CSV table of C-alpha atoms in Angstrom, one decimal:
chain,number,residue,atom,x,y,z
A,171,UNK,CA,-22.4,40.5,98.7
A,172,UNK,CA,-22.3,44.3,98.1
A,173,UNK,CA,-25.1,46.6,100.0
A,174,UNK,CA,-25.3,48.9,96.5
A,175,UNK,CA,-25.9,46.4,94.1
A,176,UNK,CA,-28.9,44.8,95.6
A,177,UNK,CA,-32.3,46.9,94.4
A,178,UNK,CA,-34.3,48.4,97.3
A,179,UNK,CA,-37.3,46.8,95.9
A,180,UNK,CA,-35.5,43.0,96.9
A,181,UNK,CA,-34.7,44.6,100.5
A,182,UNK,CA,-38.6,46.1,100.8
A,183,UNK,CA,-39.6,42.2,100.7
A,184,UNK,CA,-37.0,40.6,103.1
A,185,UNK,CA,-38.8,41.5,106.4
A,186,UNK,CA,-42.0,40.5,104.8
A,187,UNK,CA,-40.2,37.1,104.4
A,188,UNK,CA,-38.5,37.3,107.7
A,189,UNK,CA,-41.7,37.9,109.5
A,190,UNK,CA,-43.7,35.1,107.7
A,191,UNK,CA,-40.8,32.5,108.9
A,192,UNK,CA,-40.9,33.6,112.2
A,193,UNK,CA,-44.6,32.6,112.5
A,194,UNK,CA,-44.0,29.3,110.7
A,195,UNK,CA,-41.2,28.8,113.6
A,196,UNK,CA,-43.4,29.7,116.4
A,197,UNK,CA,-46.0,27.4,115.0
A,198,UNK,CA,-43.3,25.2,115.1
A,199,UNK,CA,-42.5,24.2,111.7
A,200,UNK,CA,-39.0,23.5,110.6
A,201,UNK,CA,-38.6,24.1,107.0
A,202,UNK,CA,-40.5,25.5,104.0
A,203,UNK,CA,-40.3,26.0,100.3
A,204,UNK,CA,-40.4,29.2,98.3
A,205,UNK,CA,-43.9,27.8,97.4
A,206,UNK,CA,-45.2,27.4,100.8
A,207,UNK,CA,-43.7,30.8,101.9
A,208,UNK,CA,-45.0,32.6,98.3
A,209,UNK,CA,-48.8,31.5,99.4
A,210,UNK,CA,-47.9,33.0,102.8
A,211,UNK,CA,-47.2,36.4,101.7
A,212,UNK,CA,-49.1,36.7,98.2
A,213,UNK,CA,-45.3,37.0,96.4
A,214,UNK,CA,-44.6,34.3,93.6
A,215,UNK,CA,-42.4,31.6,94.4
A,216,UNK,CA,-40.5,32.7,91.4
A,217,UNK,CA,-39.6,35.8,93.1
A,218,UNK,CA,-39.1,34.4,96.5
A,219,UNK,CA,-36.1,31.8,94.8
A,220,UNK,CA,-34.8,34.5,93.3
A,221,UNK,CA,-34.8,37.4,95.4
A,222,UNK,CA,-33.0,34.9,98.2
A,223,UNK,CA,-30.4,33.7,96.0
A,224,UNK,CA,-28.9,37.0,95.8
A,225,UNK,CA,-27.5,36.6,98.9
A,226,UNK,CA,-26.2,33.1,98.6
A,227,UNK,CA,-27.3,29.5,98.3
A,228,UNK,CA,-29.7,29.1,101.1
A,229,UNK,CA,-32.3,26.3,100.5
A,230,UNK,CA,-31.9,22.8,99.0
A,231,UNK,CA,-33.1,21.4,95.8
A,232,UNK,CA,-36.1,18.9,96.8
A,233,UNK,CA,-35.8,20.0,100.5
A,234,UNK,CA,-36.5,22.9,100.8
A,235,UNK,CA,-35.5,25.9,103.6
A,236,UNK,CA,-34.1,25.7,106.7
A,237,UNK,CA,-36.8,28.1,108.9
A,238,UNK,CA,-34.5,28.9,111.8
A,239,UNK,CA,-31.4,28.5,109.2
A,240,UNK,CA,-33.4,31.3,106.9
A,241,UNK,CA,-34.3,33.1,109.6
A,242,UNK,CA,-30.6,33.6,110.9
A,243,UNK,CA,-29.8,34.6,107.4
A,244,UNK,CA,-32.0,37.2,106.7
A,245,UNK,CA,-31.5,38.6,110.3
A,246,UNK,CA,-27.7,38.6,109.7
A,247,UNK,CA,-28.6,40.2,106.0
A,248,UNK,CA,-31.0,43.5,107.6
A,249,UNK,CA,-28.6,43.9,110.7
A,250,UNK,CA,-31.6,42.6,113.0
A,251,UNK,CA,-29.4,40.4,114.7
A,252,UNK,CA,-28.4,42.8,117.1
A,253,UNK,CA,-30.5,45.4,119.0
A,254,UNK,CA,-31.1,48.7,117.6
A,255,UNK,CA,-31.8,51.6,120.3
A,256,UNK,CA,-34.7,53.6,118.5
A,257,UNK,CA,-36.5,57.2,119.4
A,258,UNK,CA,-40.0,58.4,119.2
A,259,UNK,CA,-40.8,61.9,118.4
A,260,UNK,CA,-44.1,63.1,119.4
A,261,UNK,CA,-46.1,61.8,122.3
A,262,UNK,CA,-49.6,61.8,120.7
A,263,UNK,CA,-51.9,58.7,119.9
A,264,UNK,CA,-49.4,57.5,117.8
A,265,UNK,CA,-46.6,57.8,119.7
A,266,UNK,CA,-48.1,56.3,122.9
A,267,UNK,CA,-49.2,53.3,120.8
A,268,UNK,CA,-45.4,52.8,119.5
A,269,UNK,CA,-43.6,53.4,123.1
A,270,UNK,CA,-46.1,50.6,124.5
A,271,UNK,CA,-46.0,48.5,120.9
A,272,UNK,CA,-44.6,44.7,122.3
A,273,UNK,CA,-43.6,43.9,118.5
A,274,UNK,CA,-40.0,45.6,118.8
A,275,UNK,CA,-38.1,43.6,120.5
A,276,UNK,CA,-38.2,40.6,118.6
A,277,UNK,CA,-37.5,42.5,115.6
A,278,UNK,CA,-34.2,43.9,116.5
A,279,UNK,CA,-35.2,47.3,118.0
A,280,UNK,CA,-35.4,49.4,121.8
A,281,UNK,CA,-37.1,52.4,122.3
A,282,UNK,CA,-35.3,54.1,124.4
A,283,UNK,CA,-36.6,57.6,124.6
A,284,UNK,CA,-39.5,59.5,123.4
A,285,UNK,CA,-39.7,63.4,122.9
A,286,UNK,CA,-42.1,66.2,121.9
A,287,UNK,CA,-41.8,69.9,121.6
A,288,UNK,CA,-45.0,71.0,123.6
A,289,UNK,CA,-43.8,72.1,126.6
A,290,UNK,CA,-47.6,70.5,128.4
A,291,UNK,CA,-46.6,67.1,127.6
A,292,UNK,CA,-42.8,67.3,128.5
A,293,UNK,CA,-42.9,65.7,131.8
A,294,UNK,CA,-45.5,63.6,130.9
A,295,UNK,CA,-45.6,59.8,131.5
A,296,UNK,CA,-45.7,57.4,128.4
A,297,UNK,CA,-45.2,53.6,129.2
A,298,UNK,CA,-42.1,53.5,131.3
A,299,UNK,CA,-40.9,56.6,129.9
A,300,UNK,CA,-40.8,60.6,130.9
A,301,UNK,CA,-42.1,63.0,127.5
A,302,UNK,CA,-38.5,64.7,127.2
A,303,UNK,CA,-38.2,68.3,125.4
A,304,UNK,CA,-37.5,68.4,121.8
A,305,UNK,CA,-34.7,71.3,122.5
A,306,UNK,CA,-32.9,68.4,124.1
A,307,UNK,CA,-33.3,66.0,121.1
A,308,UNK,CA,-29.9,66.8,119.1
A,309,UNK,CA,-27.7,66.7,122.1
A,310,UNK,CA,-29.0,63.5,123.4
A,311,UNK,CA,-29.6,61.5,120.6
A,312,UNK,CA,-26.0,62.4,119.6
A,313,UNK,CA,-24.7,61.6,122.6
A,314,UNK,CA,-26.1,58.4,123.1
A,315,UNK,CA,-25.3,57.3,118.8
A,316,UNK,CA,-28.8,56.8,117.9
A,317,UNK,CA,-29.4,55.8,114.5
A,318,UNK,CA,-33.1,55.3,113.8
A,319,UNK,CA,-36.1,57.3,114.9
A,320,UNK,CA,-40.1,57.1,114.5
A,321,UNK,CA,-41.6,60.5,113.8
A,322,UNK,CA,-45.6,61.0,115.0
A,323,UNK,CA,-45.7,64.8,114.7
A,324,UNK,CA,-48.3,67.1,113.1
A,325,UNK,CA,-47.2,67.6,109.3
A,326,UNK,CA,-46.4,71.4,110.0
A,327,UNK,CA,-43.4,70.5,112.4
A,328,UNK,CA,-42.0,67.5,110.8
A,329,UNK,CA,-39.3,69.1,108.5
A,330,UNK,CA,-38.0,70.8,111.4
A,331,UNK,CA,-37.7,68.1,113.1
A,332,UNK,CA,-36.0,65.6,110.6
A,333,UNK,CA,-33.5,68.4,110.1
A,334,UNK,CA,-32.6,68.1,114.0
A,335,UNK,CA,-32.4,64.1,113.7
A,336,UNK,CA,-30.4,64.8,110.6
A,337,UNK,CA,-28.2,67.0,112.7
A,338,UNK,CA,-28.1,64.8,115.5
A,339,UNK,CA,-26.9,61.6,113.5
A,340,UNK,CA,-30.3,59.9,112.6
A,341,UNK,CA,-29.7,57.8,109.4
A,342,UNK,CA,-33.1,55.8,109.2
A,343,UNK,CA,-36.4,58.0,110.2
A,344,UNK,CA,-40.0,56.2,110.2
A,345,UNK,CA,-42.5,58.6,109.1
A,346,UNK,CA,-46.1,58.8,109.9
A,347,UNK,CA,-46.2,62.3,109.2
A,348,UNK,CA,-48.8,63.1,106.1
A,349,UNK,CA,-46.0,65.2,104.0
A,350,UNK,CA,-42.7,64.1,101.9
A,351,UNK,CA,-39.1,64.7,104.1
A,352,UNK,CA,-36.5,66.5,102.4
A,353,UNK,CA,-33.4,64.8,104.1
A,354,UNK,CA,-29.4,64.6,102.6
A,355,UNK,CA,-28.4,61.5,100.7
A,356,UNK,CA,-27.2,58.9,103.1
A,357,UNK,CA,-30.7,59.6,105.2
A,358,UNK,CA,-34.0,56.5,104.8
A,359,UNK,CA,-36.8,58.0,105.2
A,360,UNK,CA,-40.1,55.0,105.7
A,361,UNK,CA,-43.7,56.7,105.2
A,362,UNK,CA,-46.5,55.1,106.7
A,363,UNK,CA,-49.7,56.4,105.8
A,364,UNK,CA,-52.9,54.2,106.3
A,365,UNK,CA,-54.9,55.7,103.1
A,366,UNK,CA,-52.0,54.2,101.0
A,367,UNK,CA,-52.4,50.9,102.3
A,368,UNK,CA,-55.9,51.1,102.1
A,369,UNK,CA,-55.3,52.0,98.5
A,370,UNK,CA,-53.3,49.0,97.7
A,371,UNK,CA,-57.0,47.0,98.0
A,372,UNK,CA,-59.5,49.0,96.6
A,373,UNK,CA,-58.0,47.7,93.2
A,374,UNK,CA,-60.0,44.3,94.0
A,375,UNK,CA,-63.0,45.6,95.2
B,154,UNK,CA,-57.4,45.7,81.1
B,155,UNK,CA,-57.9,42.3,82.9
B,156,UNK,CA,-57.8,42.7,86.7
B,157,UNK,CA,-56.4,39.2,86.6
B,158,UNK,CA,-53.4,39.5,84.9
B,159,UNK,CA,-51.6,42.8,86.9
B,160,UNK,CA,-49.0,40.9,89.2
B,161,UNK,CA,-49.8,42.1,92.6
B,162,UNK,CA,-47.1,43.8,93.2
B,163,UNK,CA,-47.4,46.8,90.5
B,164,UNK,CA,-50.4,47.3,92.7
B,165,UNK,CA,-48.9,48.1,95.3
B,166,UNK,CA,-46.8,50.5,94.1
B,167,UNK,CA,-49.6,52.6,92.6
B,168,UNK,CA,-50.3,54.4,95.5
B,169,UNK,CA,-46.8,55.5,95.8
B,170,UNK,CA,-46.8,57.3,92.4
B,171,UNK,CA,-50.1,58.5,93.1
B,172,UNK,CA,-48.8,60.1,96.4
B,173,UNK,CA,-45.9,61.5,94.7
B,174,UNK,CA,-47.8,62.9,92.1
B,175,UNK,CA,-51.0,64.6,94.3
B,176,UNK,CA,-48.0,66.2,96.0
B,177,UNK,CA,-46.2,67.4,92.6
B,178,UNK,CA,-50.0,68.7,92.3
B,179,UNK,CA,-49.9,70.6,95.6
B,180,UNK,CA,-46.5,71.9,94.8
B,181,UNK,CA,-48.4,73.8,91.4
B,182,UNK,CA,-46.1,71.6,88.9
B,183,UNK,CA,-48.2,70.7,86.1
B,184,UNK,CA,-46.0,67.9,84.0
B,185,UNK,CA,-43.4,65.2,85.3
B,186,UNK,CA,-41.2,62.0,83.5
B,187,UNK,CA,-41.0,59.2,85.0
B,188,UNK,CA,-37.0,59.9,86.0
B,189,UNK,CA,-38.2,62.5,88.2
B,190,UNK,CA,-41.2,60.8,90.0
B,191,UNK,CA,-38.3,57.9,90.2
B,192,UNK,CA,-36.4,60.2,92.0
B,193,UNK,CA,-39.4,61.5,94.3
B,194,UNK,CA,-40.0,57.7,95.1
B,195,UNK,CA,-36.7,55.6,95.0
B,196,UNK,CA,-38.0,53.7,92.2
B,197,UNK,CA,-36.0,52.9,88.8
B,198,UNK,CA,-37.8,55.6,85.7
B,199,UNK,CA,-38.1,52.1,83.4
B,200,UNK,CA,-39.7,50.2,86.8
B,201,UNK,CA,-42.3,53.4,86.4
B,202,UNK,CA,-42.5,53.2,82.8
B,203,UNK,CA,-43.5,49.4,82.7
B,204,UNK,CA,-45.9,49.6,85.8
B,205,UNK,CA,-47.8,52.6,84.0
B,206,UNK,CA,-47.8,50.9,81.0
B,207,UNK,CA,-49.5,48.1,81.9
B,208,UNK,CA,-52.9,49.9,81.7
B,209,UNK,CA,-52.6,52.1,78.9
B,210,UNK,CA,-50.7,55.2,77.3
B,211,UNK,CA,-50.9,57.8,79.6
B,212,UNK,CA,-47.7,59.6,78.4
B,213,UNK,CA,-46.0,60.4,75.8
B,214,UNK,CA,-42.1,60.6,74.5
B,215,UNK,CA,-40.7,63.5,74.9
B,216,UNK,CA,-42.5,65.6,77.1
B,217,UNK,CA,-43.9,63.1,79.8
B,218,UNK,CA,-46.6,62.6,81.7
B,219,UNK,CA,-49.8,65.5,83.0
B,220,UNK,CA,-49.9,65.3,86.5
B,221,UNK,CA,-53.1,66.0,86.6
B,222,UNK,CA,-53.8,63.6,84.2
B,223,UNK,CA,-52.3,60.6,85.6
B,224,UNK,CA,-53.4,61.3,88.9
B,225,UNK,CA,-57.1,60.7,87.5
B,226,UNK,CA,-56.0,57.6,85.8
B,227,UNK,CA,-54.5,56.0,88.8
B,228,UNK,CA,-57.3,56.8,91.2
B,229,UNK,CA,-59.5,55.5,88.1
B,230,UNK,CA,-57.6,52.2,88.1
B,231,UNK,CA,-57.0,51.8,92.2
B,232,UNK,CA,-61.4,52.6,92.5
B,233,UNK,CA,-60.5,55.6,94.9
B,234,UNK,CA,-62.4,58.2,92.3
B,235,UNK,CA,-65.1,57.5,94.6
B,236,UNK,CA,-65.6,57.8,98.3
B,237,UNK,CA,-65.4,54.6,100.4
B,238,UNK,CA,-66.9,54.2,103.6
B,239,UNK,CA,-64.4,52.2,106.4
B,240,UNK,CA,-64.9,51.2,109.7
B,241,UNK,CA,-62.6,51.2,112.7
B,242,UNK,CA,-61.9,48.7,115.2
B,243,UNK,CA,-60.6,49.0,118.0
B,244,UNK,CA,-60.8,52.0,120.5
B,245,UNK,CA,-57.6,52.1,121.9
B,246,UNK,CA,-54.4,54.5,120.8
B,247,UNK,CA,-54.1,53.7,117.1
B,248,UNK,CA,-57.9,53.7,116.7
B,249,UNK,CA,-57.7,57.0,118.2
B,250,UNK,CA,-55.3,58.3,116.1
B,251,UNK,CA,-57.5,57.0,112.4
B,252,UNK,CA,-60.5,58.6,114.0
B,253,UNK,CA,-58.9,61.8,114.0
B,254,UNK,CA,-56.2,61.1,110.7
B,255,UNK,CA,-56.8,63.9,108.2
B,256,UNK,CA,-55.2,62.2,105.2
B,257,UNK,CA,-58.0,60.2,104.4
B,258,UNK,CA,-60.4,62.5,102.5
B,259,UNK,CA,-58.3,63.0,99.8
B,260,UNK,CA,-57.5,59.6,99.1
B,261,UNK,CA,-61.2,58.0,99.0
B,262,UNK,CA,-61.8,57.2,102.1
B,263,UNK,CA,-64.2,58.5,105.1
B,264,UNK,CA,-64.2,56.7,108.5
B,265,UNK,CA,-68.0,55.9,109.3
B,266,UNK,CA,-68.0,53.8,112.7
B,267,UNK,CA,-65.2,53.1,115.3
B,268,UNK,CA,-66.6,50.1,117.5
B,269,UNK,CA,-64.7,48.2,121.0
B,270,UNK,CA,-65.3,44.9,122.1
B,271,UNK,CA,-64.9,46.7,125.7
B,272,UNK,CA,-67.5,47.6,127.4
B,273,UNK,CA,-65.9,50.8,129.3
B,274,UNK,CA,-65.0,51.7,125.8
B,275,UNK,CA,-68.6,51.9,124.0
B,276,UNK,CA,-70.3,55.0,124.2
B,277,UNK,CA,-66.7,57.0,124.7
B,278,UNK,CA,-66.6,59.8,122.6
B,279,UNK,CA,-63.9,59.6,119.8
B,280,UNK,CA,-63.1,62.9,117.7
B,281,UNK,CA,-66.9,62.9,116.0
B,282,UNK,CA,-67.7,59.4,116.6
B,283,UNK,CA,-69.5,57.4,119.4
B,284,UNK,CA,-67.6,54.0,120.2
B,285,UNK,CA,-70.0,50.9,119.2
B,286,UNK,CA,-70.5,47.6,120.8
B,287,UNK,CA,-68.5,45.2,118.7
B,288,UNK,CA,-71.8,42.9,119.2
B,289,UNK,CA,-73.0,44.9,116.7
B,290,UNK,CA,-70.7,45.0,114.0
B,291,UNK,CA,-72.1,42.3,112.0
B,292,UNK,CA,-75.6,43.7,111.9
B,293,UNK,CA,-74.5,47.5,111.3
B,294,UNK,CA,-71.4,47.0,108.7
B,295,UNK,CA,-73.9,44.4,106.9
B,296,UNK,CA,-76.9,47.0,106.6
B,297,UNK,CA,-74.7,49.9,105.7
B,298,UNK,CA,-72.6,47.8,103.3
B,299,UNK,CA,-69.2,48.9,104.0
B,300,UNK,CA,-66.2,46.7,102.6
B,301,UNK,CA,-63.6,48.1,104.4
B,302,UNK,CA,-62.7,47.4,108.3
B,303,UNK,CA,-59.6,49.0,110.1
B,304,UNK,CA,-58.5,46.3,112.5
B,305,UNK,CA,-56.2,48.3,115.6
B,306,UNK,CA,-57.5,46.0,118.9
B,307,UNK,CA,-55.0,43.6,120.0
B,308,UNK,CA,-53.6,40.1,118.7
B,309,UNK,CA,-56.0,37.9,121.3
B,310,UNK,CA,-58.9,38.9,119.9
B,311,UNK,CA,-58.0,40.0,116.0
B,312,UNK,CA,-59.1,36.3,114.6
B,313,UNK,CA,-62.0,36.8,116.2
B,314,UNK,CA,-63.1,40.2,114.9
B,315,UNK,CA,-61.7,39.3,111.2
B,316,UNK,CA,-64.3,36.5,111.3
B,317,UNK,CA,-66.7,38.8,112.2
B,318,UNK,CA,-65.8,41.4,109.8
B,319,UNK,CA,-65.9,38.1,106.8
B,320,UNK,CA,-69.4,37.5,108.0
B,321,UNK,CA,-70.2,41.0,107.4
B,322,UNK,CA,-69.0,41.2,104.5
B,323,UNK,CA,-65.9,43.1,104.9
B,324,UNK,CA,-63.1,42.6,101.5
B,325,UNK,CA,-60.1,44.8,102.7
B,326,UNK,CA,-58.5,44.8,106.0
B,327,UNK,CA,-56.4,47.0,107.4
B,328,UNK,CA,-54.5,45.0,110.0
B,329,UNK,CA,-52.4,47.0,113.2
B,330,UNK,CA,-52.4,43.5,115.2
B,331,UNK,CA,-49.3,41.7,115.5
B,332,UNK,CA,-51.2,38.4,113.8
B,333,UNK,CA,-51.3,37.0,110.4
B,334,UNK,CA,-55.3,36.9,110.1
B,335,UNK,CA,-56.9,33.9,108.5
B,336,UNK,CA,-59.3,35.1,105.9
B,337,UNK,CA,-61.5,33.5,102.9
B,338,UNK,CA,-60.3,33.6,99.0
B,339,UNK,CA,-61.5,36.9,97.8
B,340,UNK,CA,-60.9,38.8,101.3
B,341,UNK,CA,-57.6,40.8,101.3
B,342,UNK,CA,-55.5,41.8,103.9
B,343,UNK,CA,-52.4,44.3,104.5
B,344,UNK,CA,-50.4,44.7,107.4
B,345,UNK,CA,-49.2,47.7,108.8
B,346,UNK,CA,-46.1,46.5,111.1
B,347,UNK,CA,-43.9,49.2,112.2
B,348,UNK,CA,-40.7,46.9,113.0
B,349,UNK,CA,-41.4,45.5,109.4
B,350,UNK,CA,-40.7,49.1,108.1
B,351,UNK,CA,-37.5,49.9,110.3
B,352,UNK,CA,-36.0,46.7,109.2
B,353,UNK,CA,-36.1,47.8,105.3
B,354,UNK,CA,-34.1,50.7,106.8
B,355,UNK,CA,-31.3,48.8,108.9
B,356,UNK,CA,-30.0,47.1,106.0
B,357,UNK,CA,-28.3,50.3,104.8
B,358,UNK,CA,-27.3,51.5,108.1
């Protein structure tokens, strides 16, 4: 298994996968077939057999998949079966709903700190955390080997921040900014914009 | 051009080009190939090239795509050439943060309604908007005729709502709850998960 050689577009649909299993094991099912699991998530069975077999032989003619056996894999396969200290920047809406969001944990990720660069919210209270100053950000986050931030700052401030995660070691920044990050190769940058989703139904209307 | 036969999946990445390209736009640039939008979007040029192509010829051998263009053709195709009334859900920190979002405009969309099934939410003031009883929702998305709900109120009660929405005749969700939603053929939903995005990152860390 070699990390370049598989295309991002197979590795967008793994947590989709990963998630739908997870609800079939919590509703208590034991196994699936790419059929079952292709209804679930509106992605061919085709596709499904196909896009897991790149990783190795995981299912079972006739039988089908193992849920918790798939489960394991694909974990093992996005490095979610460890725990992944994360950081929000910006302690607006957005970032309030992220600090208190209860979905992390059983995905593989901690937040663990949350900044923001206006000096009336440093201080502040979020959750269980204290609003720390972004002029702290690089030393901190380098210190402590943080890999992955969220980023819920006005547009006009987000390059300048990404270039401090950048500096501080971030490889993997979530971005619901409404602008395009310029970051150095090596750097995954996620957008997530709501009109864009919204786009992906109007089609159907 | 049979909206049928396009595999669900090109559709999806529509919006992503689109984006790309309204920013190209913004940025003054006035032509593009599809090897630089690949660049701009992570996706192979031939990927572009054969999603593109499925609705037409919009460019041509040699000297590439308009921007301009091919911006009108994809907003053509994805319906968002016209304004779309949407409703929000939910009156909490994400519902605050879509009332106030600034993105949408642009992209065909203009937030009508935000609505709470609390009571100590309804009648709070959120950016222009007066929070609605959720009692109402039926009667008021029904009579207005809006097909587009933003669902950002927690997993107890997001079945309940989505029925609601269904009943009102609602055909796109936008889901923040941590739930798969049960819907009726001909209803679509996408989920916004933000551990679902981080995991498509981890994989290369």
């Amino acid at each position: 298994m070699n990390a370049e050689k598989i295309p991002d577009i197979i590795i967008t649909r793994l947590p989709v996968y990963l998630r739908a299993l997870q609800r079939m094991a919590d509703n208590g099912l034991k196994t699936t077939s790419s059929q079952e699991l292709g209804e679930r998530v509106r992605i061919s069975a085709a596709q499904i057999r196909k896009d897991i077999s790149q990783f190795g032989e995981f299912g079972k003619q006739g039988t089908g998949y193992s849920i918790e056996y798939l489960i394991d894999k694909l974990r093992e396969i996005l490095k979610v079966d460890r725990m992944w200290d994360v950081i929000i920047v910006g302690a607006g809406d957005v970032g309030h709903a992220l600090a208190r969001y209860q979905g992390f944990a059983n995905c593989g990720f901690k937040v663990v700190m949350i900044f923001d660069n206006d000096k009336n919210k440093v201080g502040e209270k979020v959750g269980d955390f204290t609003v720390e100053d972004t002029a702290k950000l690089v030393e901190k986050v380098k210190s402590a080997g943080i890999k992955i931030a969220m980023l819920t700052i006005p547009a006009s401030a987000a390059q300048e921040i990404a270039d401090k995660l950048v500096e501080a070691g971030v490889k993997a920044i979530l971005n619901y900014a409404p602008i395009s990050l310029s970051v150095p190769k090596g750097v995954r940058v996620q957008h997530i914009d709501p009109a864009t989703h919204l786009q992906r139904m109007t089609y159907y209307l």
